[in-house]
Coordinates of C-alpha atoms and ligand atoms in Angstrom, one line a residue:
M1 CA -101.3 41.2 -57.0
G2 CA -98.0 40.2 -55.4
N3 CA -96.2 36.9 -55.7
I4 CA -95.8 36.1 -52.1
H5 CA -98.1 33.6 -50.5
Q6 CA -98.3 31.7 -47.2
L7 CA -97.1 28.0 -47.5
E8 CA -99.6 25.3 -46.5
D9 CA -99.0 23.6 -43.2
Q10 CA -98.4 20.3 -44.9
V11 CA -95.6 21.7 -47.1
I12 CA -94.1 23.4 -44.0
N13 CA -94.1 20.2 -42.1
Q14 CA -92.5 18.3 -45.0
I15 CA -89.8 20.9 -45.2
A16 CA -89.2 20.6 -41.4
A17 CA -89.2 16.8 -41.8
G18 CA -86.1 17.1 -44.0
E19 CA -84.3 18.7 -41.1
V20 CA -85.7 17.0 -38.0
V21 CA -86.0 13.5 -39.5
E22 CA -83.6 13.4 -42.3
R23 CA -83.1 9.7 -41.9
P24 CA -84.7 6.8 -39.9
A25 CA -82.2 7.1 -37.1
H26 CA -83.4 10.6 -36.4
L27 CA -87.0 9.5 -36.4
L28 CA -86.1 6.8 -33.9
K29 CA -84.3 9.2 -31.7
E30 CA -87.2 11.6 -31.6
L31 CA -89.6 8.8 -30.6
L32 CA -87.3 7.4 -27.9
E33 CA -86.8 10.9 -26.5
N34 CA -90.6 11.4 -26.3
S35 CA -90.9 8.2 -24.3
I36 CA -88.2 9.2 -21.9
D37 CA -89.7 12.7 -21.5
A38 CA -92.9 10.8 -20.6
D39 CA -91.0 9.1 -17.8
A40 CA -91.2 5.6 -19.3
T41 CA -89.2 2.9 -17.6
K42 CA -89.6 0.3 -20.3
I43 CA -89.4 0.8 -24.0
V44 CA -89.9 -1.7 -26.9
V45 CA -88.6 -0.8 -30.3
E46 CA -89.6 -2.7 -33.5
I47 CA -87.8 -1.9 -36.7
R48 CA -88.8 -3.1 -40.1
Q49 CA -88.5 -2.0 -43.8
N50 CA -84.8 -1.2 -43.4
G51 CA -85.7 1.4 -40.9
R52 CA -88.6 3.0 -42.7
S53 CA -91.0 1.4 -40.3
V54 CA -90.5 2.0 -36.6
K55 CA -92.8 1.2 -33.7
V56 CA -92.0 2.5 -30.2
T57 CA -94.0 1.3 -27.3
D58 CA -93.5 2.8 -23.8
N59 CA -95.0 2.6 -20.4
G60 CA -94.9 6.3 -19.8
N61 CA -97.5 8.9 -18.8
G62 CA -99.5 8.8 -22.0
L63 CA -101.6 11.5 -23.7
D64 CA -105.3 12.3 -23.1
S65 CA -107.7 12.9 -25.9
E66 CA -107.2 16.6 -25.9
D67 CA -103.4 16.2 -26.2
L68 CA -103.7 13.5 -28.8
K69 CA -105.7 15.9 -30.9
K70 CA -103.1 18.6 -30.7
C71 CA -99.8 16.7 -30.7
L72 CA -99.5 16.2 -34.5
N73 CA -99.8 20.0 -35.1
R74 CA -96.7 22.0 -35.7
H75 CA -95.1 23.7 -32.7
T76 CA -97.2 21.9 -30.2
T77 CA -95.4 20.8 -27.1
S78 CA -96.1 20.3 -23.4
K79 CA -92.4 20.9 -22.5
I80 CA -91.8 24.6 -22.8
K81 CA -93.9 27.7 -22.6
N82 CA -91.6 30.6 -23.2
A83 CA -88.1 31.4 -24.5
Q84 CA -86.9 31.6 -20.9
D85 CA -87.6 27.9 -20.5
L86 CA -85.1 27.1 -23.3
W87 CA -82.3 27.9 -20.9
A88 CA -83.4 25.6 -18.1
L89 CA -84.4 22.5 -20.1
K90 CA -85.2 19.3 -18.2
T91 CA -86.6 17.5 -21.2
F92 CA -85.2 16.2 -24.5
G93 CA -87.9 17.5 -26.7
F94 CA -89.0 21.1 -26.7
R95 CA -89.5 22.3 -30.3
G96 CA -92.8 20.5 -30.8
E97 CA -91.8 19.6 -34.4
A98 CA -91.1 15.9 -34.3
L99 CA -94.5 14.4 -34.5
S100 CA -95.9 17.0 -36.9
S101 CA -92.9 16.4 -39.3
I102 CA -92.9 12.6 -39.0
S103 CA -96.6 12.3 -39.5
S104 CA -96.4 14.4 -42.6
V105 CA -94.0 12.0 -44.4
S106 CA -95.3 8.6 -43.2
K107 CA -98.3 6.4 -42.4
F108 CA -98.5 7.3 -38.7
A109 CA -100.5 6.0 -35.7
M110 CA -100.3 7.0 -32.1
R111 CA -102.2 5.0 -29.5
S112 CA -102.1 6.2 -25.9
Q113 CA -103.6 5.6 -22.5
P114 CA -102.7 7.7 -19.5
R115 CA -102.9 5.8 -16.2
T116 CA -106.0 7.7 -15.1
Q117 CA -107.9 6.6 -18.1
A118 CA -109.7 3.3 -18.6
R119 CA -109.5 3.3 -22.4
A120 CA -107.0 4.0 -25.0
L121 CA -107.4 6.4 -27.9
Q122 CA -105.6 6.5 -31.2
V123 CA -105.0 9.1 -33.9
T124 CA -103.6 8.4 -37.3
S125 CA -102.1 10.4 -40.1
D126 CA -101.8 9.4 -43.7
F127 CA -98.9 11.5 -44.9
G128 CA -100.3 14.5 -43.1
T129 CA -104.0 13.8 -43.3
Q130 CA -105.0 13.4 -39.7
S131 CA -107.9 11.5 -38.1
E132 CA -109.8 12.4 -35.0
P133 CA -109.0 10.4 -31.9
Y134 CA -110.9 7.1 -31.8
E135 CA -111.1 4.3 -29.3
A136 CA -108.5 1.5 -29.6
A137 CA -107.1 -1.5 -27.8
T138 CA -105.9 -0.7 -24.3
L139 CA -102.3 -0.4 -23.3
E140 CA -100.2 1.1 -20.5
G141 CA -98.6 4.1 -22.0
T142 CA -98.0 5.1 -25.6
E143 CA -97.4 3.3 -28.8
V144 CA -96.2 5.2 -31.9
E145 CA -96.0 3.4 -35.2
V146 CA -94.5 4.9 -38.3
R147 CA -94.6 3.1 -41.7
D148 CA -93.6 3.9 -45.2
L149 CA -91.4 6.7 -44.2
F150 CA -90.8 9.2 -47.0
E151 CA -93.1 7.4 -49.4
N152 CA -94.7 10.7 -50.4
T153 CA -91.4 12.5 -50.8
P154 CA -89.4 10.4 -53.4
A155 CA -86.6 12.9 -53.5
R156 CA -86.0 12.4 -49.8
L157 CA -86.4 8.6 -50.1
K158 CA -83.6 8.6 -52.7
F159 CA -81.2 10.2 -50.2
L160 CA -81.5 7.3 -47.8
K161 CA -78.3 5.3 -47.5
A162 CA -77.9 1.6 -48.0
P163 CA -80.1 -0.4 -45.6
A164 CA -77.1 -1.6 -43.6
A165 CA -75.9 1.9 -43.1
E166 CA -79.3 3.1 -41.9
I167 CA -79.8 0.2 -39.5
S168 CA -76.3 0.7 -38.2
Q169 CA -77.0 4.4 -37.5
M170 CA -80.2 3.3 -35.7
K171 CA -78.3 0.9 -33.5
Q172 CA -76.0 3.8 -32.6
V173 CA -79.0 5.8 -31.6
L174 CA -80.4 3.0 -29.5
K175 CA -77.1 2.6 -27.7
S176 CA -76.8 6.3 -27.1
V177 CA -80.2 6.3 -25.5
A178 CA -79.3 3.3 -23.4
L179 CA -76.1 4.9 -22.3
S180 CA -77.8 8.1 -21.3
H181 CA -80.5 6.2 -19.3
P182 CA -79.0 3.2 -17.5
E183 CA -82.2 2.7 -15.5
L184 CA -84.3 2.1 -18.6
E185 CA -85.2 -1.3 -19.8
I186 CA -84.9 -1.4 -23.6
K187 CA -85.9 -4.2 -25.9
V188 CA -85.2 -4.0 -29.7
L189 CA -86.5 -6.2 -32.5
I190 CA -85.3 -5.9 -36.0
D191 CA -87.6 -7.6 -38.6
G192 CA -89.2 -9.5 -35.7
E193 CA -85.9 -10.9 -34.3
L194 CA -84.6 -9.8 -30.9
E195 CA -81.5 -7.6 -31.5
F196 CA -80.9 -6.1 -28.0
F197 CA -82.3 -6.6 -24.6
W198 CA -80.8 -4.2 -22.0
G199 CA -82.2 -4.6 -18.5
P200 CA -82.1 -1.8 -16.1
C201 CA -78.6 -1.0 -14.7
S202 CA -77.6 0.7 -11.5
S203 CA -74.6 2.6 -12.8
R204 CA -73.2 4.1 -15.9
T205 CA -70.2 1.8 -15.7
E206 CA -72.4 -1.2 -15.7
R207 CA -74.4 0.1 -18.6
V208 CA -71.2 0.7 -20.7
A209 CA -70.2 -2.9 -20.1
Q210 CA -73.7 -4.1 -21.0
V211 CA -74.3 -2.0 -24.1
L212 CA -70.9 -1.5 -25.6
G213 CA -69.1 -4.5 -24.2
F214 CA -66.1 -2.5 -23.1
K215 CA -63.8 -4.4 -20.9
E216 CA -61.5 -3.6 -17.9
L217 CA -63.3 -0.3 -17.2
R218 CA -62.0 2.6 -15.3
H219 CA -64.5 5.0 -13.8
V220 CA -63.6 8.6 -13.1
T221 CA -65.7 11.5 -11.8
F222 CA -64.7 15.1 -11.6
Q223 CA -66.5 18.2 -10.4
D224 CA -65.7 21.9 -10.2
D225 CA -67.5 25.1 -10.8
V226 CA -67.2 24.7 -14.6
A227 CA -68.4 21.2 -15.1
T228 CA -69.3 17.8 -13.7
L229 CA -67.7 14.9 -15.6
E230 CA -68.2 11.2 -15.5
I231 CA -65.9 9.2 -17.7
V232 CA -65.8 5.5 -18.2
F233 CA -63.1 3.9 -20.3
S234 CA -61.3 0.7 -21.1
E235 CA -57.7 0.1 -20.3
P236 CA -55.7 1.4 -23.3
K237 CA -54.8 -2.1 -24.4
W238 CA -58.4 -2.4 -25.6
A239 CA -57.8 0.2 -28.2
A240 CA -60.1 0.3 -31.3
K241 CA -59.2 1.0 -34.9
T242 CA -61.6 4.0 -35.3
S243 CA -62.9 6.8 -33.2
K244 CA -66.4 5.3 -33.2
N245 CA -66.0 4.1 -29.6
I246 CA -65.7 7.5 -28.2
W247 CA -69.1 8.6 -26.9
L248 CA -69.9 12.1 -25.7
F249 CA -72.9 13.2 -23.8
A250 CA -73.7 16.8 -22.7
Q251 CA -76.6 17.2 -20.3
N252 CA -77.2 13.5 -21.0
R253 CA -77.7 14.2 -24.7
W254 CA -75.5 12.3 -27.2
I255 CA -73.5 14.9 -29.0
Q256 CA -71.0 15.1 -31.8
D257 CA -68.2 17.4 -31.0
R258 CA -64.8 17.1 -32.7
S259 CA -63.0 19.3 -30.2
L260 CA -64.1 17.3 -27.2
Q261 CA -63.4 14.1 -29.0
Q262 CA -59.9 15.5 -29.5
A263 CA -59.7 16.1 -25.8
V264 CA -60.3 12.4 -25.2
L265 CA -57.7 11.5 -27.7
E266 CA -55.2 13.8 -26.1
G267 CA -55.9 12.2 -22.7
F268 CA -54.9 8.9 -24.1
R269 CA -52.2 10.3 -26.3
T270 CA -49.1 8.6 -24.8
F271 CA -51.0 5.4 -24.0
L272 CA -52.0 4.5 -27.5
M273 CA -50.1 3.8 -30.7
Q274 CA -50.6 5.6 -34.0
G275 CA -54.0 4.6 -35.6
E276 CA -55.4 3.4 -32.2
F277 CA -58.4 4.9 -30.6
P278 CA -59.7 4.7 -27.1
Q279 CA -63.0 3.1 -25.9
C280 CA -64.4 5.9 -23.8
V281 CA -67.7 7.4 -22.8
V282 CA -67.9 10.9 -21.4
W283 CA -70.8 12.5 -19.7
I284 CA -70.6 16.3 -19.3
D285 CA -72.9 18.4 -17.2
V286 CA -72.6 22.1 -17.2
D287 CA -74.8 24.9 -15.9
P288 CA -77.7 25.0 -18.4
A289 CA -77.0 28.7 -19.0
Q290 CA -73.5 27.6 -20.3
I291 CA -74.9 25.5 -23.1
D292 CA -77.1 26.0 -26.1
V293 CA -78.8 22.8 -27.3
N294 CA -80.9 24.6 -29.8
V295 CA -78.3 25.2 -32.5
H296 CA -79.1 22.1 -34.6
P297 CA -82.5 20.6 -35.7
T298 CA -81.6 17.1 -34.4
K299 CA -79.9 18.6 -31.3
S300 CA -76.9 16.4 -31.8
V301 CA -74.6 19.4 -31.9
V302 CA -74.5 21.8 -29.0
K303 CA -72.7 25.0 -28.3
F304 CA -70.7 25.5 -25.1
Q305 CA -70.0 28.9 -23.7
D306 CA -66.4 27.9 -22.9
P307 CA -65.4 24.8 -24.9
Q308 CA -61.7 25.3 -24.2
S309 CA -62.1 24.9 -20.4
L310 CA -64.1 21.7 -21.0
F311 CA -61.4 20.5 -23.4
R312 CA -58.7 20.9 -20.7
R313 CA -60.8 19.2 -18.0
I314 CA -61.6 16.2 -20.1
Y315 CA -58.1 15.8 -21.3
H316 CA -56.6 16.2 -17.8
V317 CA -59.0 13.9 -16.0
I318 CA -58.3 11.1 -18.4
H319 CA -54.6 11.7 -18.5
Q320 CA -54.4 11.9 -14.8
N321 CA -56.3 8.7 -14.3
L322 CA -54.2 6.8 -16.8
N323 CA -51.2 7.9 -14.9
Q324 CA -52.4 6.1 -11.8
P325 CA -51.2 2.7 -11.0
K326 CA -53.1 -0.2 -12.4
Q327 CA -53.1 -3.7 -11.1
M328 CA -51.1 -5.6 -13.7
T329 CA -53.2 -8.7 -14.4
M330 CA -54.7 -9.9 -17.6
T331 CA -58.2 -10.4 -16.4
T332 CA -59.1 -8.3 -13.3
V333 CA -61.1 -5.1 -13.5
Q334 CA -60.2 -2.6 -10.9
P335 CA -62.3 0.5 -11.5
T336 CA -60.5 3.4 -10.0
V337 CA -62.8 5.9 -8.4
F338 CA -61.9 9.5 -8.6
E339 CA -63.6 11.9 -6.3
V340 CA -63.0 15.6 -6.2
R341 CA -64.5 18.2 -4.0
T342 CA -65.2 21.6 -5.5
A343 CA -63.0 24.4 -4.2
P344 CA -59.5 24.3 -5.5
P345 CA -56.9 23.2 -4.5
I346 CA -58.5 19.9 -4.5
Q347 CA -57.4 16.7 -2.7
V348 CA -58.0 13.6 -4.5
Q349 CA -58.1 10.2 -2.8
W350 CA -57.5 7.1 -4.9
P351 CA -58.9 4.1 -3.2
V352 CA -56.7 1.6 -4.9
E353 CA -54.6 -1.4 -3.7
K354 CA -53.0 -0.8 -0.4
T355 CA -49.5 -0.9 -1.7
Q356 CA -50.3 1.6 -4.3
L357 CA -52.2 4.1 -2.2
K358 CA -51.0 7.6 -2.9
K359 CA -52.3 11.1 -2.2
V360 CA -52.4 13.4 -5.0
D361 CA -52.7 17.2 -5.1
F362 CA -54.9 18.5 -7.9
N363 CA -55.2 22.1 -8.6
V364 CA -57.7 23.0 -11.2
V365 CA -56.7 26.0 -13.2
S366 CA -59.9 27.9 -13.5
K367 CA -58.8 30.7 -15.9
P368 CA -58.0 29.7 -19.5
L369 CA -54.3 29.7 -19.9
E370 CA -52.3 29.7 -23.1
V371 CA -50.7 26.5 -22.1
F372 CA -52.5 24.3 -19.6
R373 CA -49.9 23.4 -17.2
P374 CA -51.5 21.3 -14.5
Q375 CA -49.8 21.7 -11.1
D376 CA -50.6 18.1 -10.4
S377 CA -49.2 14.9 -9.2
V378 CA -46.9 12.3 -10.6
E379 CA -44.0 13.8 -8.8
P380 CA -41.3 11.2 -8.3
V381 CA -42.2 10.3 -4.8
C382 CA -40.7 6.8 -4.8
E383 CA -42.5 4.3 -2.5
T384 CA -42.2 0.6 -2.2
G385 CA -44.7 -0.3 -4.8
F386 CA -45.9 -2.8 -7.3
W387 CA -42.9 -3.0 -9.6
S388 CA -40.2 -3.1 -6.9
G389 CA -42.3 -5.8 -5.2
L390 CA -41.6 -8.1 -8.0
Q391 CA -38.9 -10.8 -7.7
V392 CA -36.5 -10.5 -10.7
I393 CA -35.7 -13.9 -12.2
G394 CA -33.5 -12.8 -15.0
Q395 CA -33.1 -11.2 -18.4
V396 CA -34.6 -12.8 -21.5
H397 CA -33.4 -12.3 -25.0
M398 CA -31.3 -9.3 -23.7
T399 CA -34.5 -7.4 -24.0
Y400 CA -37.0 -8.4 -21.3
I401 CA -36.9 -8.6 -17.6
L402 CA -38.5 -11.8 -16.3
A403 CA -40.1 -11.3 -12.9
Q404 CA -42.8 -12.8 -10.7
N405 CA -45.0 -12.2 -7.7
Q406 CA -47.5 -14.3 -5.9
K407 CA -50.1 -14.0 -8.7
S408 CA -48.4 -13.7 -12.0
V409 CA -45.2 -14.0 -14.1
Y410 CA -44.2 -10.8 -15.9
L411 CA -42.1 -9.8 -18.9
I412 CA -41.1 -6.2 -18.8
D413 CA -39.7 -4.6 -21.9
Q414 CA -36.6 -2.9 -20.7
H415 CA -36.5 -0.3 -23.4
A416 CA -40.2 0.6 -23.1
A417 CA -39.9 0.8 -19.3
H418 CA -36.9 3.0 -19.4
E419 CA -38.5 5.2 -22.0
R420 CA -41.6 5.7 -19.9
I421 CA -39.5 6.7 -16.9
A422 CA -37.4 9.1 -18.9
F423 CA -40.6 10.6 -20.3
E424 CA -42.2 11.0 -16.9
K425 CA -39.0 12.6 -15.6
L426 CA -39.0 15.1 -18.3
W427 CA -42.6 16.0 -17.6
A428 CA -42.0 16.2 -13.8
G429 CA -39.0 18.4 -14.4
W430 CA -40.9 20.7 -16.7
R431 CA -43.8 21.0 -14.3
Q432 CA -41.5 21.9 -11.5
G433 CA -39.5 24.2 -13.7
K434 CA -36.3 22.2 -13.1
I435 CA -34.8 20.2 -15.8
E436 CA -31.2 19.1 -15.4
V437 CA -29.3 20.8 -18.2
Q438 CA -25.9 20.1 -19.8
Q439 CA -24.1 23.0 -21.5
L440 CA -22.3 22.0 -24.7
L441 CA -18.8 23.2 -25.3
M442 CA -19.3 22.9 -29.1
P443 CA -22.8 23.9 -30.2
I444 CA -24.6 21.3 -32.3
T445 CA -25.9 22.7 -35.6
V446 CA -29.2 21.4 -36.8
D447 CA -30.4 22.1 -40.4
L448 CA -34.1 22.8 -40.8
D449 CA -36.0 23.8 -43.8
P450 CA -36.6 27.5 -44.4
E451 CA -40.3 27.5 -43.4
T452 CA -39.7 25.9 -40.0
V453 CA -36.8 28.0 -38.8
G454 CA -39.2 30.9 -38.1
P455 CA -41.8 29.0 -36.1
V456 CA -39.1 27.0 -34.2
C457 CA -37.4 30.3 -33.2
E458 CA -40.7 31.7 -32.1
L459 CA -40.9 29.0 -29.5
K460 CA -37.3 29.6 -28.3
E461 CA -38.4 30.5 -24.8
E462 CA -40.6 27.4 -24.5
F463 CA -37.7 25.3 -25.6
Q464 CA -35.5 26.9 -23.0
R465 CA -38.0 25.9 -20.3
L466 CA -37.5 22.4 -21.6
G467 CA -33.7 22.8 -21.2
L468 CA -33.1 23.2 -24.9
S469 CA -31.3 26.4 -25.6
F470 CA -30.5 27.5 -29.2
E471 CA -30.0 30.5 -31.5
Q472 CA -30.7 30.8 -35.1
S473 CA -27.3 30.4 -36.8
G474 CA -28.3 30.7 -40.4
P475 CA -31.3 31.1 -42.7
Q476 CA -32.0 27.4 -42.4
S477 CA -30.2 26.3 -39.2
V478 CA -30.1 26.6 -35.5
A479 CA -27.2 26.1 -33.1
V480 CA -28.0 24.2 -29.9
F481 CA -25.8 25.0 -27.0
A482 CA -27.6 23.4 -24.0
L483 CA -29.9 20.4 -23.7
P484 CA -31.5 18.3 -21.0
S485 CA -28.9 15.9 -19.4
I486 CA -31.2 13.0 -20.2
V487 CA -30.9 13.6 -23.9
K488 CA -27.9 12.2 -25.8
D489 CA -26.1 14.6 -28.1
H490 CA -26.8 12.5 -31.2
A491 CA -30.6 12.8 -30.5
V492 CA -30.6 16.5 -30.9
P493 CA -31.2 16.8 -34.6
G494 CA -33.9 14.2 -34.4
V495 CA -35.6 16.0 -31.6
F496 CA -35.6 19.3 -33.5
L497 CA -36.7 17.9 -36.8
K498 CA -39.6 16.1 -35.3
T499 CA -40.7 19.0 -33.2
A500 CA -40.4 21.4 -36.2
A501 CA -42.6 19.0 -38.2
K502 CA -45.2 18.9 -35.4
I503 CA -45.2 22.7 -35.1
K504 CA -45.8 22.9 -38.9
E505 CA -48.8 20.6 -38.8
Q506 CA -50.4 22.1 -35.7
S507 CA -51.3 25.6 -34.8
V508 CA -53.9 25.8 -32.1
S509 CA -52.8 27.2 -28.8
F510 CA -53.4 24.1 -26.7
E511 CA -51.2 22.1 -29.1
F512 CA -48.0 23.1 -27.4
E513 CA -48.8 20.5 -24.8
K514 CA -49.1 18.0 -27.6
I515 CA -45.8 19.2 -29.1
L516 CA -44.2 18.9 -25.7
S517 CA -45.5 15.4 -25.2
D518 CA -44.1 14.4 -28.6
L519 CA -40.9 16.1 -27.9
F520 CA -40.5 14.4 -24.5
A521 CA -41.4 11.1 -26.1
T522 CA -38.7 11.6 -28.8
M523 CA -36.2 12.7 -26.2
A524 CA -37.1 9.8 -24.0
C525 CA -36.7 7.3 -26.8
H526 CA -33.3 8.6 -27.7
S527 CA -31.9 8.6 -24.2
V528 CA -32.5 5.1 -22.9
I529 CA -31.4 1.5 -22.6
R530 CA -31.8 -0.2 -26.0
A531 CA -33.1 -3.7 -26.4
G532 CA -30.2 -6.1 -26.7
H533 CA -28.3 -4.5 -23.8
A534 CA -27.3 -6.9 -21.1
M535 CA -28.5 -5.8 -17.6
S536 CA -27.3 -6.9 -14.2
V537 CA -29.9 -8.0 -11.6
E538 CA -29.1 -4.8 -9.7
E539 CA -29.8 -2.7 -12.8
M540 CA -33.1 -4.5 -13.4
K541 CA -34.2 -4.0 -9.8
N542 CA -33.3 -0.3 -10.0
L543 CA -35.3 0.0 -13.2
L544 CA -38.3 -1.6 -11.6
A545 CA -38.0 0.6 -8.5
E546 CA -37.9 3.7 -10.7
M547 CA -41.1 2.5 -12.4
D548 CA -42.9 2.8 -9.0
C549 CA -42.0 6.5 -9.0
F550 CA -44.1 6.9 -12.1
P551 CA -47.4 5.1 -11.8
G552 CA -48.2 5.6 -15.5
S553 CA -45.5 3.1 -16.2
S554 CA -47.7 0.5 -17.8
Y555 CA -47.3 2.0 -21.3
C556 CA -44.4 3.5 -23.0
P557 CA -44.9 7.1 -24.4
H558 CA -45.7 5.6 -27.8
G559 CA -48.5 3.6 -26.3
R560 CA -46.8 0.2 -26.4
P561 CA -47.3 -1.8 -23.3
V562 CA -44.3 -1.8 -21.0
A563 CA -45.1 -5.2 -19.5
I564 CA -47.2 -8.3 -20.1
D565 CA -48.2 -10.8 -17.6
W566 CA -49.7 -14.2 -17.2
G567 CA -51.6 -15.0 -14.0
F568 CA -50.7 -18.4 -12.5
D569 CA -54.4 -19.1 -12.7
F570 CA -54.2 -18.7 -16.4
I571 CA -51.0 -20.7 -16.7
E572 CA -52.4 -23.5 -14.6
K573 CA -55.5 -23.7 -16.8
E574 CA -53.3 -23.8 -19.9
F575 CA -51.4 -26.7 -18.5
G576 CA -54.6 -28.4 -17.6
R577 CA -53.9 -28.4 -13.9
K578 CA -57.0 -26.5 -13.3
L579 CA -60.4 -26.3 -15.0
Ligands
ADP1 P1 -91.6 17.9 -28.3 O1 -91.1 16.6 -27.9 O2 -90.5 18.8 -28.8 O3 -92.5 18.5 -27.3 P2 -93.0 16.3 -30.3 O4 -93.6 16.6 -31.6 O5 -92.0 15.2 -30.2 O6 -92.5 17.6 -29.6 O7 -94.2 15.8 -29.3 C1 -95.3 16.7 -29.1 C2 -95.9 16.4 -27.7 O8 -96.6 15.1 -27.7 C3 -94.9 16.3 -26.6 O9 -94.7 17.6 -26.1 C4 -95.6 15.4 -25.6 O10 -96.5 16.2 -24.8 C5 -96.5 14.5 -26.4 N1 -95.9 13.2 -26.6 C6 -95.2 12.7 -27.7 N2 -94.8 11.5 -27.5 C7 -95.2 11.0 -26.3 C8 -95.2 9.8 -25.6 N3 -94.5 8.7 -26.0 N4 -95.8 9.8 -24.4 C9 -96.4 10.8 -23.9 N5 -96.5 12.0 -24.5 C10 -96.0 12.1 -25.7
MG2 MG1 -90.2 15.2 -29.1

């Protein structure tokens, strides 16, 4: 007699439970997704027992007695029939595992009443021992109640985190569901106390403000043959201390994806300081054939056919939008709407303030390139704009330009402003392949450490495109004989050392753009007016006029704000002239 035997269903379900509902947050996610798949418009969630007890009530389609009998069995689903369906999913669930797993590790009750039925039926499961459906109190939809989660699997119970951590994870799940379904009404009680009430919203932007409390939102949409993106984010000044405020959704599923998160960070790169993270929500939709959602039991990780091209699009859409002018006020929200038609080259219209209206050419590069070099906007087309429209009052502390318009008074950091302009000029020059270069009569020698000379020399051609020409002059040194006019000679060693350090710590192909951005930021920083330098009114006016050529001028390349402002409204309130 052999040793191999078939496992009992109950054991199989318990094993599956470890994967599908490893913790209360996963259980909650499964129940919520079932309600959404049942077309619910209202959901009430009650959490107790530190997350080990969850009740979800919805007003969805409900289950009839036949379905109630089957739904706790393993691999029973109403959502797919064959493997083909997996590639055209319209529902959240499809594996038919959640209810069977959950009901095998909890005291479980499911009460349901489809609209066509006059009575409700209920099934229960006591750690896997199921009841037959029996009549119960009526309701409109379905109620699922889970209690004593993992009571029969002490090993699993032991793995639960501290109550606060489990509840916090559950709140994240609730927020993610609210964000993916703005039209849903969701009410959440924890230990009998109202925790959230999110009424239905008519847009994702509205939902982001309601659920996450993000302020000063920008809204961007993008579409081409690779992906449809909708991105909502706060002005960079609302930066957070962690990456937790970056939310990613693919086909409306909340996903964890480090690479796409990185794309968001890259998009914000020059607008945030070290250690600051953006507040940003990204919804990605791709052709269902381009994505596999079945790579992870909780479906929180998905696989994209071409993650690189998504990376570039997310990065670019955010970066591009941040480079658009923003009304400088402390309180107003001016969501910028970004609409793109499909076939490249694409014309983008930016319905912003009249004085700032600008047409932008946007060519999407559809083939993956080694270095993504967008042929886009931000060319220095100077117009009479926001900054030059300000009236210069004078210089303060030899560091700030004091200016005003009808609405506000402004302090503009002269160094930061100039730095931003220099940075944008370098970018524009690089994009157009024309950077003004000065040849040096005497080459400048820069000492590097032996490991970096190699990698730096490998990028010689790239450096040359940036206007920096050099040759290796020794085992540990390079000799620089040409540099961009904008860079001062004494900045050269700094620029090289910093770039070399960056090259050393980064290796992925896209990263050259990051290196470039750092390089430009360093170059810019070393080439501009310092604080403590007296400026004439004429000089100040010129600086402001130049800022209009580069609409991203609100932040210096290191992410510091370039200007701060006080609306007269605010000032009058502070002085008690106004309520
Ligand atoms: P899946 O969602 O992958 O199909 P589940 O185990 O989560 O598997 O659910 C099994 C089936 O039970 C679903 O396919 C659906 O038909 C039904 N069901 C579960 N929850 C609900 C609900 N809240 N309302 C209506 N039907 C439900
Ligand atoms: Mg399900």
